[in-house]
Amino acid sequence: MSEVTATASNDRGFFGEGNYPGIFGWIFSTDHKRIGLLYFWSVTIFFCVGVLLGLLLRLELFAPGETIMSAQSYNATFTLHGVIMIFLFIIPGIPAAFGNMIMPIQIGARDVSFPKLNLFSWYLYITGAVLAVTSLFTGGGPPDTGWTFYVPFSAQTSTNVSLAAIAVFILGFSSILTGLNFVTTIHRLRTKGMTWMRIPLFTWSLYATAWIQILATPVIGITVALLFAERVLGTGLFDPSQGGDPIMFQHLFWIYSHPAVYIMVLPGMGVISDIIPVFSRKPAFGYKAIVVSSIAIAFAGSLVWAHHMYTSGMSDMAVMIFSFLTFIVAIPSAIKVFNWLATMYQGSILLDPPLLYALSFILLFTIGGLTGLVLGAAAADVHVHDTYFVVGHFHFVMFGGTGMAFFAAMHYWLPKIYGRMYDKTVATVAWGVIMIGFLILYISMKVVGMQGMPRRYYDYVPEFTGLNQLATVGSWILAVGLILMFVNIFRGIFKGDPVEANPWGGACLEWQIPSPPPTENFGEEDPVVTHGPYDFKKAGIL
Amino acid sequence: MNPQPLITTTEAVDKAFYVIFGISGIALLGITVAMVYLVWRYNRKREPVPLSQKDHNAWLEATWIIIPTILVGIMFWYGWEGYLSLRRIPDNAIPIQGSSRMWSWLFTYENGKTSDKLYVPVGQPVKVLLTSEDVLHSFYVPAFRVKRDCVPGMENYVWFVAEQPGSYDLFCAEYCGVAHSSMITTVEAIPATEFAAWLKAQPATADAGKELLQKHGCLGCHSLNGSPMVGPSFQGIGGRQVIVVSGGESRTLTSDRTYLEKSIVDPGADIVEGYPPAMPPYAGRIPEEELAGMLDYLTGLNAKEQSAEVTGDNAVSEAVKATEEKESGQSGQPAEATEPVNHASPGEDLAGKNGCLGCHSTDGSRRVGPSFKGLMGSERTVVKDGHEVTVTADADYLIRAIRDPGAEIAKDYPPAMPPYPGLSDEDIKALQAWLETLE
């Protein structure tokens, strides 16, 4: 792919030379790989906290009535689970962690366009996270509104919603600045020969994502700022007795939060689009269609927000329009799935852990997407809206989609970044356990939702007991799988066998430099790109 | 004049479900089979070198754009058509006002009758006009596939028709705070004639104060019998000492009229220790004279007077029952005095008021629970501790089945019945006397 030759890979690459000693070499570093790792460890810690909270929720729901906590604690716990998983894990997860680590290398750059702004984004993220955690222990106690902060409840509750709103506001800025940085980097810093149609699909997906981050995130900032004003100043913008409208809040909230779903899942699709060609030794089928579908999802995905509101009382005309647009946005997602399958056709497939996680992305995302069609259809949505069917659906899409892509990215790129390999057998076993637990947990939720169990229910009628217990058992299996996976991969990257520059046989630029990569990625001369990202013949893999 | 046969809301929604699940099921099967086949067929052990490097095929790609587009078009259409059925109210639908608040429902019929359960006649469409007095709620009856949010400041509606008699769960589906999952009631579908009689029957003249508490939803969170719910119980509240937390500091207060009034209009100021700060302020939401009536009633609830009252868990059935007792004690002829159209025996009256008939028929037909017909004295197979045993339905069994229904579950029936500890021994005797007449 380039003229770069791998140097001896037994030096410690960018781990070796910090500008400051010890921890300061990390928290004051402007190197994109170090910032990527700061994000990686932060989001992973928050993911584990979120999982723990999720397990507590499932334990509470093991039987009707009070099992391990009070109703108020339960409501605070699911709020916290949602806020942490959405704002502190999934949104920054793949773009800020793996995007930072890998994207500049993929386009032949030495860093992002604004390295200091990049570090500042991480500080904003940590500030937001600290404020979110502070909101639990100050004021009126942990927020109990759900991550959706719907008014009038959120304007009335005496819990510490105001501070949580400030936290979300700050986290939003972190996301906007990362998006801005990535768009600029991809436009300006591509190396010689890296034409638009030679950009790896992971970077393409980050490009589409970054535009949503820039355009949609300000709206959540406005929304939570207005909520703050409603609580502190009593502005009454959402209070009908003062001429306001509670439904307007829902529109504002989802104008960001639906596109945010694509901020979460597009980078995951990018990871899968990069992994499948490498492990099939075949170029990505329909490269251009995948690129166009990413852009189409980013665009059409911004126009479907009110499909969260069919039962809210908005007009039937609005229901029809948003239902129609929702079905339109399903098409580019379907195209991607077909393209991934076609990539494997006539290939030479190696079922290594990154591919296993990528394939489970396809299966789980497909189930999540198809159940999304149930929710997109106006009549069917009326029955399952705000039930456990929705909870099952978005866990399939977010955890089965983005979460699995995050795990796939970990197994694919961490050996490159750390220069060490994990145990592939253990990784495969962990994958199997995760899949079993996942399917038991979330299919049970979908079924109990079809039967009519509303979400955010601390207590439930006895008919729902069996499926809730099954789901809880599933959560334990899933937890065992996750522990196995994390222990194995962390043991691997710190103590595993050293790996060469290109352990998987990839053709993109990140595989042409040593593992771990050197501080400025490339030697004295910038790389020159002469072929596409999946041209295994010209890259010398075949 | 309805030329077309009535399509129920359940049928309209289920049609969309069948179409979408059908198409999705086939798509999922196809994708899964293809994925497994490809991984098996083109495994590196079998194919060490890829058979091709082909990376596009315009016709193929066009096909898998066009076919999904057609399919999603079909699914959109069925979804939209079903939705329209939910929005088109049949001309003969009976209007009922459905008011929601934290955390209870109140249904008001055309003649002014109110109920916290939604009674509807079988076979007759009803439209429920939904409003909220505080935050968002959502009216959801899974059996009829209807859901619509209750939004402060606007009126939404749902319509449905119950084709079979029975008791159907009615949930609040929009998160509304600490007791969200307790905001459950039922739709009681009863035969049209029974419904007409029910509608005409005047509600028993309860204590005015108690009725006010029920009207404003107080009893959703505060019991009358001493059991703690979301908030502290009203039992003995007049003049008792309470420990409250005000601005982070605890202090002890006497629960007098001033305190009680402040607790209603500005509940956040003093929170009773051990309870969540969950109550919304009622300032400006209760008319002056009604507030005065409530305070009169509450200050009268001192410990001495309450000792005469009964023990029980369910605040609402408690209120009904207390009324019942009062009537029996005072007039001796409650049915005639307060319910002119209903000449039922006391036992039948109790069964109706406590909602027994929502799940147990009197004509031998199967509902949620076994029928009352021929129950007394019969041999019943029940599941106890996981084993099937045969018991005789005698007086003792009746007490067990009402007080602790989960211990012995009638075979082939769900363990759905909540315990009714609020029914006194006399009540159960009265019920038994009535049940014995149902041979």
PDB file of C-alpha atoms in Angstrom, chain A residues 71-72 75 78 144-145 150-153 156 158 240 246-247 250 278-279 281-286 289 310-314 316 319-320 323-324 327 331 335 337-339 341-342 344-351 359 362-363 366-367 370 373-374 377-380 382-387 389 450-452 454-459 461-464 537 542, chain B residues 12-13 16-17 20-21 24 27-28 31-32 34-35 38-39 42-45 47-57 60-61 64-65 68-69 72 75-76 78-80 82-83 86-87 102 134-136 138 140 142 145-149 151-154 156-157 169 171-181 183-184 276-278 280 414-416:
ATOM      1  CA  ALA A  71     -38.709   1.955  43.912  1.00  0.00           C
ATOM      2  CA  GLN A  72     -36.890   5.268  44.223  1.00  0.00           C
ATOM      3  CA  ASN A  75     -35.693   4.616  39.199  1.00  0.00           C
ATOM      4  CA  PHE A  78     -32.123   2.853  35.488  1.00  0.00           C
ATOM      5  CA  ASP A 144     -34.879   9.725  38.660  1.00  0.00           C
ATOM      6  CA  THR A 145     -36.186  10.838  35.279  1.00  0.00           C
ATOM      7  CA  TYR A 150     -39.153  14.206  29.771  1.00  0.00           C
ATOM      8  CA  VAL A 151     -40.988  17.254  31.120  1.00  0.00           C
ATOM      9  CA  PRO A 152     -43.118  18.010  33.127  1.00  0.00           C
ATOM     10  CA  PHE A 153     -41.756  15.314  35.444  1.00  0.00           C
ATOM     11  CA  GLN A 156     -40.869  19.023  38.922  1.00  0.00           C
ATOM     12  CA  SER A 158     -36.795  17.387  43.526  1.00  0.00           C
ATOM     13  CA  PRO A 240     -49.130  24.407  29.223  1.00  0.00           C
ATOM     14  CA  PRO A 246     -44.497  19.465  26.951  1.00  0.00           C
ATOM     15  CA  ILE A 247     -44.522  17.770  23.542  1.00  0.00           C
ATOM     16  CA  GLN A 250     -39.887  15.675  23.144  1.00  0.00           C
ATOM     17  CA  VAL A 278      -9.532  -8.650   5.939  1.00  0.00           C
ATOM     18  CA  PHE A 279     -10.750 -11.983   7.342  1.00  0.00           C
ATOM     19  CA  ARG A 281      -9.336 -11.827   1.931  1.00  0.00           C
ATOM     20  CA  LYS A 282     -11.701 -10.125  -0.454  1.00  0.00           C
ATOM     21  CA  PRO A 283     -12.281  -6.438  -1.193  1.00  0.00           C
ATOM     22  CA  ALA A 284     -15.356  -4.884   0.427  1.00  0.00           C
ATOM     23  CA  PHE A 285     -18.210  -5.646  -1.956  1.00  0.00           C
ATOM     24  CA  GLY A 286     -19.939  -2.482  -3.136  1.00  0.00           C
ATOM     25  CA  ALA A 289     -22.629   1.709  -2.005  1.00  0.00           C
ATOM     26  CA  TYR A 310     -46.490   8.220  17.731  1.00  0.00           C
ATOM     27  CA  THR A 311     -48.564   7.954  20.916  1.00  0.00           C
ATOM     28  CA  SER A 312     -47.635  11.383  22.281  1.00  0.00           C
ATOM     29  CA  GLY A 313     -50.610  13.185  20.835  1.00  0.00           C
ATOM     30  CA  MET A 314     -48.945  14.718  17.773  1.00  0.00           C
ATOM     31  CA  ASP A 316     -51.855  11.800  12.496  1.00  0.00           C
ATOM     32  CA  VAL A 319     -47.262  10.104  12.360  1.00  0.00           C
ATOM     33  CA  MET A 320     -47.623   9.167   8.688  1.00  0.00           C
ATOM     34  CA  SER A 323     -43.364   6.457   9.805  1.00  0.00           C
ATOM     35  CA  PHE A 324     -42.684   6.684   6.077  1.00  0.00           C
ATOM     36  CA  PHE A 327     -38.932   2.916   6.645  1.00  0.00           C
ATOM     37  CA  ILE A 331     -32.958   0.667   3.225  1.00  0.00           C
ATOM     38  CA  ILE A 335     -27.786  -2.548   1.785  1.00  0.00           C
ATOM     39  CA  VAL A 337     -25.868  -6.122   5.480  1.00  0.00           C
ATOM     40  CA  PHE A 338     -26.133  -7.533   1.942  1.00  0.00           C
ATOM     41  CA  ASN A 339     -22.771  -6.020   1.016  1.00  0.00           C
ATOM     42  CA  LEU A 341     -22.462 -11.026   3.120  1.00  0.00           C
ATOM     43  CA  ALA A 342     -21.433 -10.603  -0.512  1.00  0.00           C
ATOM     44  CA  MET A 344     -17.597 -13.153   2.208  1.00  0.00           C
ATOM     45  CA  TYR A 345     -18.832 -14.920  -0.954  1.00  0.00           C
ATOM     46  CA  GLN A 346     -15.974 -16.726  -2.695  1.00  0.00           C
ATOM     47  CA  GLY A 347     -13.536 -15.479  -0.092  1.00  0.00           C
ATOM     48  CA  SER A 348     -11.146 -17.369   2.179  1.00  0.00           C
ATOM     49  CA  ILE A 349     -12.671 -16.930   5.614  1.00  0.00           C
ATOM     50  CA  LEU A 350     -10.702 -17.185   8.849  1.00  0.00           C
ATOM     51  CA  LEU A 351     -12.943 -17.308  11.943  1.00  0.00           C
ATOM     52  CA  LEU A 359     -20.566 -11.647  12.514  1.00  0.00           C
ATOM     53  CA  ILE A 362     -24.517  -8.624  11.679  1.00  0.00           C
ATOM     54  CA  LEU A 363     -26.891 -11.133  13.302  1.00  0.00           C
ATOM     55  CA  THR A 366     -30.290  -7.464  11.843  1.00  0.00           C
ATOM     56  CA  ILE A 367     -32.623  -8.670  14.603  1.00  0.00           C
ATOM     57  CA  LEU A 370     -36.050  -5.859  11.894  1.00  0.00           C
ATOM     58  CA  LEU A 373     -39.465  -2.031  11.558  1.00  0.00           C
ATOM     59  CA  VAL A 374     -42.166  -3.198  13.988  1.00  0.00           C
ATOM     60  CA  ALA A 377     -44.955   0.861  11.638  1.00  0.00           C
ATOM     61  CA  ALA A 378     -47.525   3.176  13.209  1.00  0.00           C
ATOM     62  CA  ALA A 379     -50.099   0.573  14.309  1.00  0.00           C
ATOM     63  CA  ALA A 380     -47.622  -1.967  15.660  1.00  0.00           C
ATOM     64  CA  VAL A 382     -48.835   1.774  19.414  1.00  0.00           C
ATOM     65  CA  HIS A 383     -48.917  -1.626  21.104  1.00  0.00           C
ATOM     66  CA  VAL A 384     -45.207  -2.014  21.858  1.00  0.00           C
ATOM     67  CA  HIS A 385     -44.162   1.608  22.416  1.00  0.00           C
ATOM     68  CA  ASP A 386     -42.733   2.152  25.921  1.00  0.00           C
ATOM     69  CA  THR A 387     -42.772  -1.578  26.658  1.00  0.00           C
ATOM     70  CA  PHE A 389     -40.119  -4.701  23.433  1.00  0.00           C
ATOM     71  CA  MET A 450     -45.096  -8.125  23.256  1.00  0.00           C
ATOM     72  CA  GLN A 451     -47.214  -9.387  26.154  1.00  0.00           C
ATOM     73  CA  GLY A 452     -47.555  -5.810  27.324  1.00  0.00           C
ATOM     74  CA  PRO A 454     -44.299  -1.479  30.182  1.00  0.00           C
ATOM     75  CA  ARG A 455     -40.695  -0.358  30.543  1.00  0.00           C
ATOM     76  CA  ARG A 456     -39.337   1.443  33.604  1.00  0.00           C
ATOM     77  CA  TYR A 457     -41.519  -0.800  35.789  1.00  0.00           C
ATOM     78  CA  TYR A 458     -40.133  -1.481  39.213  1.00  0.00           C
ATOM     79  CA  ASP A 459     -42.902  -3.952  39.927  1.00  0.00           C
ATOM     80  CA  VAL A 461     -48.092  -8.221  37.447  1.00  0.00           C
ATOM     81  CA  PRO A 462     -47.424 -11.907  38.225  1.00  0.00           C
ATOM     82  CA  GLU A 463     -48.023 -13.088  34.628  1.00  0.00           C
ATOM     83  CA  PHE A 464     -44.683 -11.569  33.628  1.00  0.00           C
ATOM     84  CA  LYS A 537      -3.116  -8.343  -4.249  1.00  0.00           C
ATOM     85  CA  LEU A 542      -2.259 -12.551  -1.736  1.00  0.00           C
TER      86      LEU A 542
ATOM     87  CA  ALA B  12     -56.269  -3.781  13.201  1.00  0.00           C
ATOM     88  CA  VAL B  13     -52.968  -3.812  15.054  1.00  0.00           C
ATOM     89  CA  ALA B  16     -49.722  -5.136  10.946  1.00  0.00           C
ATOM     90  CA  PHE B  17     -47.845  -7.408  13.363  1.00  0.00           C
ATOM     91  CA  ILE B  20     -44.145  -7.298   9.562  1.00  0.00           C
ATOM     92  CA  PHE B  21     -43.181 -10.343  11.598  1.00  0.00           C
ATOM     93  CA  SER B  24     -38.920  -9.950   8.987  1.00  0.00           C
ATOM     94  CA  ALA B  27     -35.446 -11.938   5.985  1.00  0.00           C
ATOM     95  CA  LEU B  28     -33.762 -12.952   9.256  1.00  0.00           C
ATOM     96  CA  ILE B  31     -29.553 -13.668   6.273  1.00  0.00           C
ATOM     97  CA  THR B  32     -28.643 -16.144   9.031  1.00  0.00           C
ATOM     98  CA  ALA B  34     -26.526 -17.215   4.162  1.00  0.00           C
ATOM     99  CA  MET B  35     -24.034 -16.154   6.814  1.00  0.00           C
ATOM    100  CA  LEU B  38     -20.715 -18.651   3.599  1.00  0.00           C
ATOM    101  CA  VAL B  39     -18.583 -19.174   6.688  1.00  0.00           C
ATOM    102  CA  TYR B  42     -15.560 -20.479   2.085  1.00  0.00           C
ATOM    103  CA  ASN B  43     -13.682 -21.369   5.255  1.00  0.00           C
ATOM    104  CA  ARG B  44      -9.945 -20.883   4.883  1.00  0.00           C
ATOM    105  CA  LYS B  45      -9.392 -24.625   5.510  1.00  0.00           C
ATOM    106  CA  GLU B  47     -10.477 -22.407   0.373  1.00  0.00           C
ATOM    107  CA  PRO B  48      -6.936 -21.337   1.327  1.00  0.00           C
ATOM    108  CA  VAL B  49      -7.011 -18.802  -1.503  1.00  0.00           C
ATOM    109  CA  PRO B  50     -10.075 -16.655  -2.310  1.00  0.00           C
ATOM    110  CA  LEU B  51     -11.880 -17.766  -5.462  1.00  0.00           C
ATOM    111  CA  SER B  52     -12.316 -14.229  -6.725  1.00  0.00           C
ATOM    112  CA  GLN B  53     -11.607 -10.600  -5.941  1.00  0.00           C
ATOM    113  CA  LYS B  54     -14.888  -9.375  -7.371  1.00  0.00           C
ATOM    114  CA  ASP B  55     -16.019  -6.241  -5.562  1.00  0.00           C
ATOM    115  CA  HIS B  56     -19.163  -5.050  -7.284  1.00  0.00           C
ATOM    116  CA  ASN B  57     -22.075  -6.140  -9.435  1.00  0.00           C
ATOM    117  CA  LEU B  60     -27.112  -7.527  -7.912  1.00  0.00           C
ATOM    118  CA  GLU B  61     -26.803  -4.293  -5.956  1.00  0.00           C
ATOM    119  CA  TRP B  64     -31.105  -5.592  -3.173  1.00  0.00           C
ATOM    120  CA  ILE B  65     -31.994  -1.929  -3.187  1.00  0.00           C
ATOM    121  CA  PRO B  68     -36.177  -4.054   0.311  1.00  0.00           C
ATOM    122  CA  THR B  69     -37.706  -0.777  -0.873  1.00  0.00           C
ATOM    123  CA  VAL B  72     -40.626  -1.623   3.530  1.00  0.00           C
ATOM    124  CA  MET B  75     -44.860  -2.770   5.872  1.00  0.00           C
ATOM    125  CA  PHE B  76     -45.315   0.997   6.084  1.00  0.00           C
ATOM    126  CA  TYR B  78     -50.061  -1.985   6.789  1.00  0.00           C
ATOM    127  CA  GLY B  79     -48.769  -0.045   9.771  1.00  0.00           C
ATOM    128  CA  TRP B  80     -50.429   3.138   8.607  1.00  0.00           C
ATOM    129  CA  GLY B  82     -53.924  -0.188  11.151  1.00  0.00           C
ATOM    130  CA  TYR B  83     -53.106   3.107  12.803  1.00  0.00           C
ATOM    131  CA  LEU B  86     -57.158   3.193  15.886  1.00  0.00           C
ATOM    132  CA  ARG B  87     -57.927   6.830  15.140  1.00  0.00           C
ATOM    133  CA  MET B 102     -49.628  10.581  40.053  1.00  0.00           C
ATOM    134  CA  ASP B 134     -49.711  16.668  36.516  1.00  0.00           C
ATOM    135  CA  VAL B 135     -47.022  14.935  34.433  1.00  0.00           C
ATOM    136  CA  LEU B 136     -47.093  12.673  31.381  1.00  0.00           C
ATOM    137  CA  SER B 138     -49.937   6.880  29.109  1.00  0.00           C
ATOM    138  CA  TYR B 140     -52.212   1.338  27.813  1.00  0.00           C
ATOM    139  CA  PRO B 142     -52.308  -4.545  26.028  1.00  0.00           C
ATOM    140  CA  ARG B 145     -53.494  -2.900  21.632  1.00  0.00           C
ATOM    141  CA  VAL B 146     -54.282   0.713  22.470  1.00  0.00           C
ATOM    142  CA  LYS B 147     -51.946   3.259  23.966  1.00  0.00           C
ATOM    143  CA  ARG B 148     -52.058   7.029  24.080  1.00  0.00           C
ATOM    144  CA  ASP B 149     -50.226   9.509  26.260  1.00  0.00           C
ATOM    145  CA  VAL B 151     -50.494  15.115  28.340  1.00  0.00           C
ATOM    146  CA  PRO B 152     -51.145  18.100  30.607  1.00  0.00           C
ATOM    147  CA  GLY B 153     -52.829  20.868  28.676  1.00  0.00           C
ATOM    148  CA  MET B 154     -54.320  18.759  25.905  1.00  0.00           C
ATOM    149  CA  ASN B 156     -55.997  12.812  23.629  1.00  0.00           C
ATOM    150  CA  TYR B 157     -58.257   9.873  22.956  1.00  0.00           C
ATOM    151  CA  ASP B 169     -54.902  -4.911  32.746  1.00  0.00           C
ATOM    152  CA  PHE B 171     -51.098   0.116  32.677  1.00  0.00           C
ATOM    153  CA  CYS B 172     -49.499   3.523  32.803  1.00  0.00           C
ATOM    154  CA  ALA B 173     -46.865   3.240  30.083  1.00  0.00           C
ATOM    155  CA  GLU B 174     -45.151   6.637  30.350  1.00  0.00           C
ATOM    156  CA  TYR B 175     -42.700   6.913  33.199  1.00  0.00           C
ATOM    157  CA  CYS B 176     -44.200   9.191  35.861  1.00  0.00           C
ATOM    158  CA  GLY B 177     -42.142   8.837  39.017  1.00  0.00           C
ATOM    159  CA  VAL B 178     -41.708   6.606  42.006  1.00  0.00           C
ATOM    160  CA  ALA B 179     -45.015   4.728  41.856  1.00  0.00           C
ATOM    161  CA  HIS B 180     -45.166   4.496  38.043  1.00  0.00           C
ATOM    162  CA  SER B 181     -45.377   0.716  38.145  1.00  0.00           C
ATOM    163  CA  MET B 183     -50.339   2.997  38.401  1.00  0.00           C
ATOM    164  CA  ILE B 184     -52.257  -0.045  37.284  1.00  0.00           C
ATOM    165  CA  PRO B 276     -39.032   9.755  49.134  1.00  0.00           C
ATOM    166  CA  PRO B 277     -39.659  13.418  48.260  1.00  0.00           C
ATOM    167  CA  ALA B 278     -42.112  12.231  45.641  1.00  0.00           C
ATOM    168  CA  PRO B 280     -46.196  16.907  43.676  1.00  0.00           C
ATOM    169  CA  PRO B 414     -52.544 -18.432  36.492  1.00  0.00           C
ATOM    170  CA  PRO B 415     -51.385 -17.327  39.941  1.00  0.00           C
ATOM    171  CA  ALA B 416     -52.891 -13.927  39.218  1.00  0.00           C
TER     172      ALA B 416
END
